[in-house]
Coordinates of C-alpha atoms in Angstrom, one line a residue:
X1 CA 11.3 -40.7 -4.8
X2 CA 14.2 -38.2 -4.5
X3 CA 16.6 -38.2 -7.5
X4 CA 20.0 -40.0 -6.8
X5 CA 22.0 -36.8 -6.3
X6 CA 19.4 -35.3 -3.9
X7 CA 19.2 -38.5 -1.9
X8 CA 23.0 -38.6 -1.8
X9 CA 23.3 -35.1 -0.6
X10 CA 20.5 -35.5 2.0
X11 CA 22.2 -38.7 3.4
X12 CA 25.8 -37.4 3.3
X13 CA 25.3 -33.7 4.3
X14 CA 21.8 -33.4 5.6
X15 CA 20.8 -31.0 2.8
X16 CA 17.4 -31.0 1.4
X17 CA 18.7 -30.7 -2.1
X18 CA 16.8 -30.5 -5.3
X19 CA 17.7 -30.6 -9.0
X20 CA 17.5 -27.4 -10.9
X21 CA 18.2 -28.6 -14.4
X22 CA 18.7 -32.0 -15.9
X23 CA 19.9 -34.7 -13.4
X24 CA 23.6 -35.1 -13.3
X25 CA 25.9 -37.3 -11.3
X26 CA 28.4 -35.3 -9.1
X27 CA 30.3 -38.4 -8.1
X28 CA 31.4 -38.5 -4.5
X29 CA 33.0 -35.0 -4.2
X30 CA 31.4 -32.5 -1.8
X31 CA 29.3 -29.7 -3.3
X32 CA 29.4 -26.4 -1.4
X33 CA 26.2 -25.3 0.4
X34 CA 23.9 -22.9 -1.5
X35 CA 26.0 -22.9 -4.6
X36 CA 26.5 -24.9 -7.8
X37 CA 28.5 -28.1 -8.2
X38 CA 32.1 -27.0 -8.5
X39 CA 32.9 -29.6 -11.2
X40 CA 29.9 -28.9 -13.4
X41 CA 30.2 -25.1 -14.0
X42 CA 27.0 -24.4 -12.0
X43 CA 24.5 -26.4 -13.9
X44 CA 23.3 -28.9 -11.5
X45 CA 21.8 -28.4 -8.1
X46 CA 20.8 -26.0 -5.2
X47 CA 20.0 -26.8 -1.6
X48 CA 16.7 -26.2 -0.1
X49 CA 17.5 -22.6 1.0
X50 CA 18.3 -21.5 -2.5
X51 CA 16.6 -21.2 -5.9
X52 CA 18.0 -21.7 -9.4
X53 CA 18.4 -18.4 -11.4
X54 CA 18.0 -19.6 -15.0
X55 CA 19.2 -16.2 -16.3
X56 CA 22.5 -16.4 -14.4
X57 CA 22.8 -20.2 -14.4
X58 CA 23.7 -20.4 -10.7
X59 CA 22.0 -20.5 -7.3
X60 CA 20.7 -17.5 -5.5
X61 CA 19.1 -16.9 -2.1
X62 CA 15.5 -17.9 -2.1
X63 CA 13.2 -14.9 -1.6
X64 CA 12.0 -14.4 2.0
X65 CA 8.6 -15.8 2.6
X66 CA 7.7 -12.5 4.5
X67 CA 8.0 -9.1 2.9
X68 CA 8.3 -6.3 5.5
X69 CA 6.3 -3.9 3.4
X70 CA 3.5 -6.4 3.0
X71 CA 3.6 -7.2 6.8
X72 CA 3.0 -3.4 7.5
X73 CA 0.4 -3.3 4.7
X74 CA 2.2 -0.5 2.7
X75 CA 3.7 -0.2 -0.7
X76 CA 7.5 -0.3 -1.0
X77 CA 7.2 3.4 -2.1
X78 CA 5.5 4.5 1.1
X79 CA 6.6 7.6 2.9
X80 CA 7.9 7.7 6.5
X81 CA 4.5 9.1 7.6
X82 CA 2.6 6.4 5.8
X83 CA 4.7 3.6 7.4
X84 CA 4.3 5.1 10.8
X85 CA 0.5 5.6 10.4
X86 CA 0.1 1.9 9.3
X87 CA 2.4 0.6 12.1
X88 CA 0.3 2.4 14.8
X89 CA -3.0 1.0 13.3
X90 CA -1.6 -2.6 13.2
X91 CA 0.1 -2.4 16.6
X92 CA -3.2 -1.4 18.1
X93 CA -5.1 -4.1 16.3
X94 CA -2.7 -6.9 17.2
X95 CA -1.5 -5.9 20.6
X96 CA -1.3 -8.9 23.0
X97 CA -3.5 -7.1 25.6
X98 CA -6.2 -6.8 23.0
X99 CA -5.5 -9.9 20.9
X100 CA -3.5 -12.5 22.9
X101 CA -3.5 -15.0 20.1
X102 CA -1.6 -12.5 17.8
X103 CA 1.4 -12.0 20.1
X104 CA 3.8 -13.5 17.5
X105 CA 2.4 -11.4 14.6
X106 CA 2.7 -8.3 16.8
X107 CA 6.3 -8.9 17.4
X108 CA 7.0 -9.4 13.7
X109 CA 5.2 -6.2 12.8
X110 CA 7.3 -4.4 15.5
X111 CA 10.5 -5.8 14.0
X112 CA 9.4 -4.8 10.5
X113 CA 8.8 -1.2 11.6
X114 CA 12.2 -1.1 13.4
X115 CA 13.7 -1.8 10.0
X116 CA 11.6 0.4 7.8
X117 CA 11.4 3.3 10.1
X118 CA 15.3 3.6 10.1
X119 CA 16.5 5.3 6.9
X120 CA 19.8 3.4 6.8
X121 CA 18.2 0.1 7.6
X122 CA 15.4 0.7 5.1
X123 CA 17.8 1.4 2.2
X124 CA 19.8 -1.7 3.2
X125 CA 16.7 -3.9 3.2
X126 CA 15.6 -2.5 -0.2
X127 CA 19.0 -3.1 -1.7
X128 CA 20.0 -6.4 0.0
X129 CA 17.1 -7.8 2.0
X130 CA 17.4 -8.8 5.7
X131 CA 20.8 -10.3 5.0
X132 CA 22.2 -6.8 4.4
X133 CA 20.5 -5.4 7.5
X134 CA 22.0 -8.2 9.6
X135 CA 25.4 -7.5 8.1
X136 CA 25.0 -3.8 9.1
X137 CA 24.2 -4.8 12.7
X138 CA 27.4 -6.7 12.8
X139 CA 29.3 -3.7 11.5
X140 CA 29.9 -5.1 8.0
X141 CA 27.9 -2.7 5.9
X142 CA 29.8 -0.7 3.2
X143 CA 29.0 2.8 2.1
X144 CA 28.8 3.3 -1.7
X145 CA 30.2 6.3 -3.5
X146 CA 28.3 9.6 -3.7
X147 CA 27.2 11.6 -6.7
X148 CA 27.4 15.3 -7.5
X149 CA 25.1 17.4 -9.8
X150 CA 25.3 21.1 -10.6
X151 CA 22.2 23.3 -10.6
X152 CA 22.5 26.7 -12.3
X153 CA 20.2 29.5 -11.0
X154 CA 19.7 33.2 -11.7
X155 CA 20.3 35.9 -9.1
X156 CA 16.5 36.3 -9.0
X157 CA 16.2 32.6 -8.0
X158 CA 18.7 33.1 -5.1
X159 CA 16.7 36.2 -4.0
X160 CA 13.2 34.7 -4.3
X161 CA 14.0 31.0 -3.5
X162 CA 13.1 28.3 -5.9
X163 CA 12.3 24.6 -6.3
X164 CA 13.9 22.9 -9.3
X165 CA 13.7 19.4 -10.8
X166 CA 17.1 17.6 -10.9
X167 CA 17.2 14.5 -13.1
X168 CA 19.6 11.9 -12.0
X169 CA 20.7 8.7 -13.9
X170 CA 21.5 6.1 -11.4
X171 CA 21.5 2.3 -10.9
X172 CA 18.8 0.8 -8.6
X173 CA 18.1 -2.7 -7.4
X174 CA 14.8 -4.1 -8.4
X175 CA 13.1 -5.5 -5.3
X176 CA 10.2 -6.9 -7.4
X177 CA 12.7 -9.0 -9.4
X178 CA 14.0 -10.5 -6.2
X179 CA 10.4 -11.1 -4.9
X180 CA 9.0 -12.5 -8.2
X181 CA 11.4 -13.9 -10.8
X182 CA 11.3 -12.4 -14.2
X183 CA 7.9 -10.5 -14.1
X184 CA 7.2 -8.3 -17.2
X185 CA 8.3 -5.2 -15.3
X186 CA 11.7 -6.7 -14.8
X187 CA 12.6 -7.5 -18.4
X188 CA 15.0 -4.5 -18.6
X189 CA 16.9 -5.6 -15.5
X190 CA 20.3 -7.3 -15.7
X191 CA 22.6 -8.7 -13.0
X192 CA 23.9 -6.0 -10.6
X193 CA 27.7 -5.4 -10.6
X194 CA 29.6 -8.3 -9.0
X195 CA 30.6 -8.1 -5.3
X196 CA 34.0 -8.8 -3.7
X197 CA 35.0 -11.2 -1.0
X198 CA 38.2 -12.4 0.7
X199 CA 39.2 -16.0 0.2
X200 CA 42.0 -17.8 2.0
X201 CA 44.5 -20.2 0.3
X202 CA 47.5 -22.1 1.6
X203 CA 51.0 -22.2 0.0
X204 CA 53.1 -24.5 2.0
X205 CA 52.9 -23.5 5.6
X206 CA 51.7 -20.0 4.7
X207 CA 48.0 -18.8 4.5
X208 CA 47.2 -15.9 2.2
X209 CA 44.1 -13.9 1.5
X210 CA 43.0 -12.8 -1.9
X211 CA 40.1 -10.7 -3.0
X212 CA 37.9 -12.2 -5.7
X213 CA 34.8 -11.1 -7.5
X214 CA 31.5 -12.9 -6.8
X215 CA 28.4 -12.8 -9.0
X216 CA 25.6 -10.6 -7.7
X217 CA 22.5 -12.4 -6.6
X218 CA 20.3 -9.3 -7.4
X219 CA 18.9 -7.6 -10.5
X220 CA 19.6 -4.0 -11.3
X221 CA 18.5 -1.5 -13.8
X222 CA 19.5 2.1 -14.7
X223 CA 16.7 4.7 -14.4
X224 CA 16.2 8.4 -14.3
X225 CA 15.2 9.6 -10.8
X226 CA 13.7 13.1 -10.4
X227 CA 14.7 15.0 -7.3
X228 CA 13.1 18.2 -6.0
X229 CA 15.9 20.6 -5.1
X230 CA 14.6 23.3 -2.7
X231 CA 16.7 26.5 -2.8
X232 CA 16.1 28.6 0.3
X233 CA 15.8 32.4 -0.1
X234 CA 19.3 34.0 0.4
X235 CA 21.2 30.9 -0.6
X236 CA 24.7 31.3 -2.0
X237 CA 26.4 29.9 -5.1
X238 CA 28.4 26.9 -3.9
X239 CA 25.8 25.9 -1.2
X240 CA 25.1 22.2 -1.3
X241 CA 21.8 20.4 -1.2
X242 CA 22.1 16.8 0.1
X243 CA 19.9 13.9 -0.7
X244 CA 20.7 11.1 1.6
X245 CA 21.2 7.6 0.1
X246 CA 20.1 8.6 -3.4
X247 CA 23.2 7.6 -5.3
X248 CA 23.5 4.4 -7.3
X249 CA 22.6 1.3 -5.4
X250 CA 24.7 -1.9 -5.0
X251 CA 23.6 -5.0 -3.1
X252 CA 24.6 -4.9 0.6
X253 CA 25.9 -1.3 0.4
X254 CA 24.3 1.8 1.9
X255 CA 24.1 4.1 -1.2
X256 CA 26.0 7.3 -1.1
X257 CA 24.5 10.7 -1.0
X258 CA 23.6 12.9 -4.0
X259 CA 25.0 16.4 -3.6
X260 CA 23.5 19.2 -5.7
X261 CA 25.8 22.2 -5.9
X262 CA 24.3 25.6 -6.6
X263 CA 25.8 27.6 -9.3
X264 CA 25.2 31.3 -10.3
X265 CA 24.0 31.6 -13.9
X266 CA 22.7 34.3 -16.1
X267 CA 19.9 36.6 -15.1
X268 CA 17.0 37.9 -17.3
X269 CA 17.8 40.9 -19.3
X270 CA 16.0 43.3 -17.1
X271 CA 18.3 42.3 -14.2
X272 CA 21.6 42.2 -15.9
X273 CA 22.7 45.3 -14.0
X274 CA 22.3 43.6 -10.6
X275 CA 25.1 41.8 -8.8
X276 CA 25.6 40.4 -5.3
X277 CA 28.3 41.0 -2.6
X278 CA 27.6 38.9 0.4
X279 CA 24.2 39.9 1.8
X280 CA 24.2 43.1 -0.2
X281 CA 23.0 43.9 -3.6
X282 CA 24.7 46.3 -6.2
X283 CA 22.7 48.0 -8.9
X284 CA 24.4 49.9 -11.7
X285 CA 22.1 52.8 -12.7
X286 CA 23.1 54.7 -15.8
X287 CA 21.8 58.2 -16.1
X288 CA 21.7 60.6 -19.0
X289 CA 23.8 63.7 -18.7
X290 CA 20.7 65.8 -18.2
X291 CA 19.5 63.4 -15.4
X292 CA 23.0 63.6 -13.7
X293 CA 22.9 67.4 -13.8
X294 CA 19.2 68.2 -13.1
X295 CA 18.1 65.2 -11.0
X296 CA 16.2 62.1 -12.0
X297 CA 13.0 60.1 -11.1
X298 CA 13.1 56.3 -11.9
X299 CA 10.9 53.3 -11.2
X300 CA 13.2 50.3 -11.0
X301 CA 11.8 46.7 -10.6
X302 CA 13.5 44.7 -7.8
X303 CA 14.5 41.0 -8.2
X304 CA 11.2 39.8 -6.7
X305 CA 9.1 42.2 -8.7
X306 CA 8.4 44.9 -6.3
X307 CA 9.2 48.4 -7.5
X308 CA 11.9 50.9 -6.1
X309 CA 11.3 54.5 -6.5
X310 CA 14.6 56.2 -7.0
X311 CA 14.7 60.1 -7.3
X312 CA 16.9 63.1 -6.5
X313 CA 17.0 66.7 -7.5
X314 CA 20.7 66.9 -6.8
X315 CA 23.6 66.5 -9.2
X316 CA 24.8 62.9 -9.5
X317 CA 28.4 62.0 -10.1
X318 CA 29.8 59.0 -11.9
X319 CA 30.7 56.4 -9.3
X320 CA 28.6 57.9 -6.6
X321 CA 27.0 55.2 -4.4
X322 CA 23.5 55.6 -3.0
X323 CA 22.9 53.1 -0.2
X324 CA 19.3 51.9 0.4
X325 CA 19.0 50.0 3.7
X326 CA 16.9 46.7 3.7
X327 CA 16.8 46.3 -0.1
X328 CA 19.6 43.8 -0.3
X329 CA 19.5 40.0 -0.2
X330 CA 17.3 38.1 2.3
X331 CA 19.5 36.6 5.0
X332 CA 19.4 32.8 4.7
X333 CA 17.5 31.0 7.5
X334 CA 16.3 34.5 8.7
X335 CA 14.3 35.7 5.6
X336 CA 12.8 38.6 7.5
X337 CA 16.2 40.2 7.5
X338 CA 17.8 41.8 4.5
X339 CA 21.1 43.2 3.5
X340 CA 21.5 46.7 1.8
X341 CA 21.4 47.9 -1.8
X342 CA 24.1 50.0 -3.2
X343 CA 23.1 52.0 -6.3
X344 CA 26.1 52.8 -8.3
X345 CA 25.7 55.8 -10.6
X346 CA 27.2 55.9 -14.1
X347 CA 26.6 58.8 -16.6
X348 CA 26.1 58.3 -20.3
X349 CA 28.1 61.2 -21.7
X350 CA 27.5 62.1 -25.3
X351 CA 30.3 61.2 -27.7
X352 CA 29.9 64.5 -29.8
X353 CA 28.2 67.8 -29.2
X354 CA 26.3 69.8 -31.8
X355 CA 26.9 73.5 -32.1
X356 CA 23.8 74.6 -30.1
X357 CA 24.6 71.9 -27.4
X358 CA 28.1 73.3 -27.0
X359 CA 26.8 76.9 -26.6
X360 CA 24.2 75.7 -24.0
X361 CA 27.0 73.9 -22.0
X362 CA 29.3 77.0 -22.3
X363 CA 26.4 79.1 -20.9
X364 CA 26.0 76.6 -18.1
X365 CA 29.6 76.8 -17.3
X366 CA 29.5 80.5 -17.1
X367 CA 26.4 80.3 -14.8
X368 CA 28.2 77.9 -12.5
X369 CA 31.3 79.9 -12.4
X370 CA 30.0 82.1 -9.6
X371 CA 28.8 79.1 -7.4
X372 CA 31.4 78.1 -4.7
X373 CA 32.3 74.4 -4.5
X374 CA 30.9 74.2 -1.0
X375 CA 27.5 75.4 -2.2
X376 CA 27.5 72.9 -5.0
X377 CA 28.3 70.0 -2.6
X378 CA 25.5 71.1 -0.3
X379 CA 23.2 70.5 -3.2
X380 CA 24.4 66.9 -3.7
X381 CA 22.7 64.4 -1.5
X382 CA 21.7 60.8 -1.2
X383 CA 18.1 59.5 -1.9

């Protein structure tokens, strides 16, 4: 026999009501659908479409009897390709032409795939169930705020390309808490942030709208999510890597995007003399005075490890630029093309000269006195 309040609700409002805590008497006032009794602070009843949340002490939507992931026989962490593969297998197995008695199941599988194969709909389903998906179809879905992270990379990383782990602290909705109340894995979950809704009220002959907060029906937890940031060869500082829908979740919202902004950091010691100018690279090469006058032969490791052979028998001047084509940065999105490398010469002059050194240089000065400037310039050349 139904309790008095349940019988009264069923007779008066046609609700299949049930008691959620101790039986109380609500008198003859009307209790709202799928909510708690307004005159007893939420500690009395829910209708048949709801369930009592003992943690929050109010009614919440009852979990759907059919989970879309279970319908497609995949985990809720399944990839897009795994979902597609399972859908193809099930659609063949239950196609009406092959299995006429399973036409309804085939339609449900098709509808489930329509939701889970769409990135926006899937994230809405994960964060708010089918109610959120339906709201989006009516144009009522909100987009949550995005998040930004900075990723510092060396010049070598920009040259070679890199994949880096980015740790992101964000709020996520626990689907398993929605599906099975208070399992062990959901002990760390708490109520999600409250939502907002517009309510109307009348003052005299005027009707006003006011925004009020409503308790969330979902559980949330804060966790660290690890993202793989793939940096293409030739990327620039300031480039942005976007992870769609990976910002903090809130029921009924499409989560915002996570944007990882690339930043140029310090290079390893052996590459401290390298800088970048657009698609070109600049290498500061310091020579001794003897190398500047008599020529030099150097093996210089490039940013990706291959070795450059730099040599000349000509005199090198401070500030002289030697351009090497094709040894600059790879062109982003066209990694087979490269910019150029400018080798900028600097000379390490001695701070003091010993007596013999001074005499040697004076002798050199005398020897060069008979050489015309044009002849000297013809001896100078690029690599």
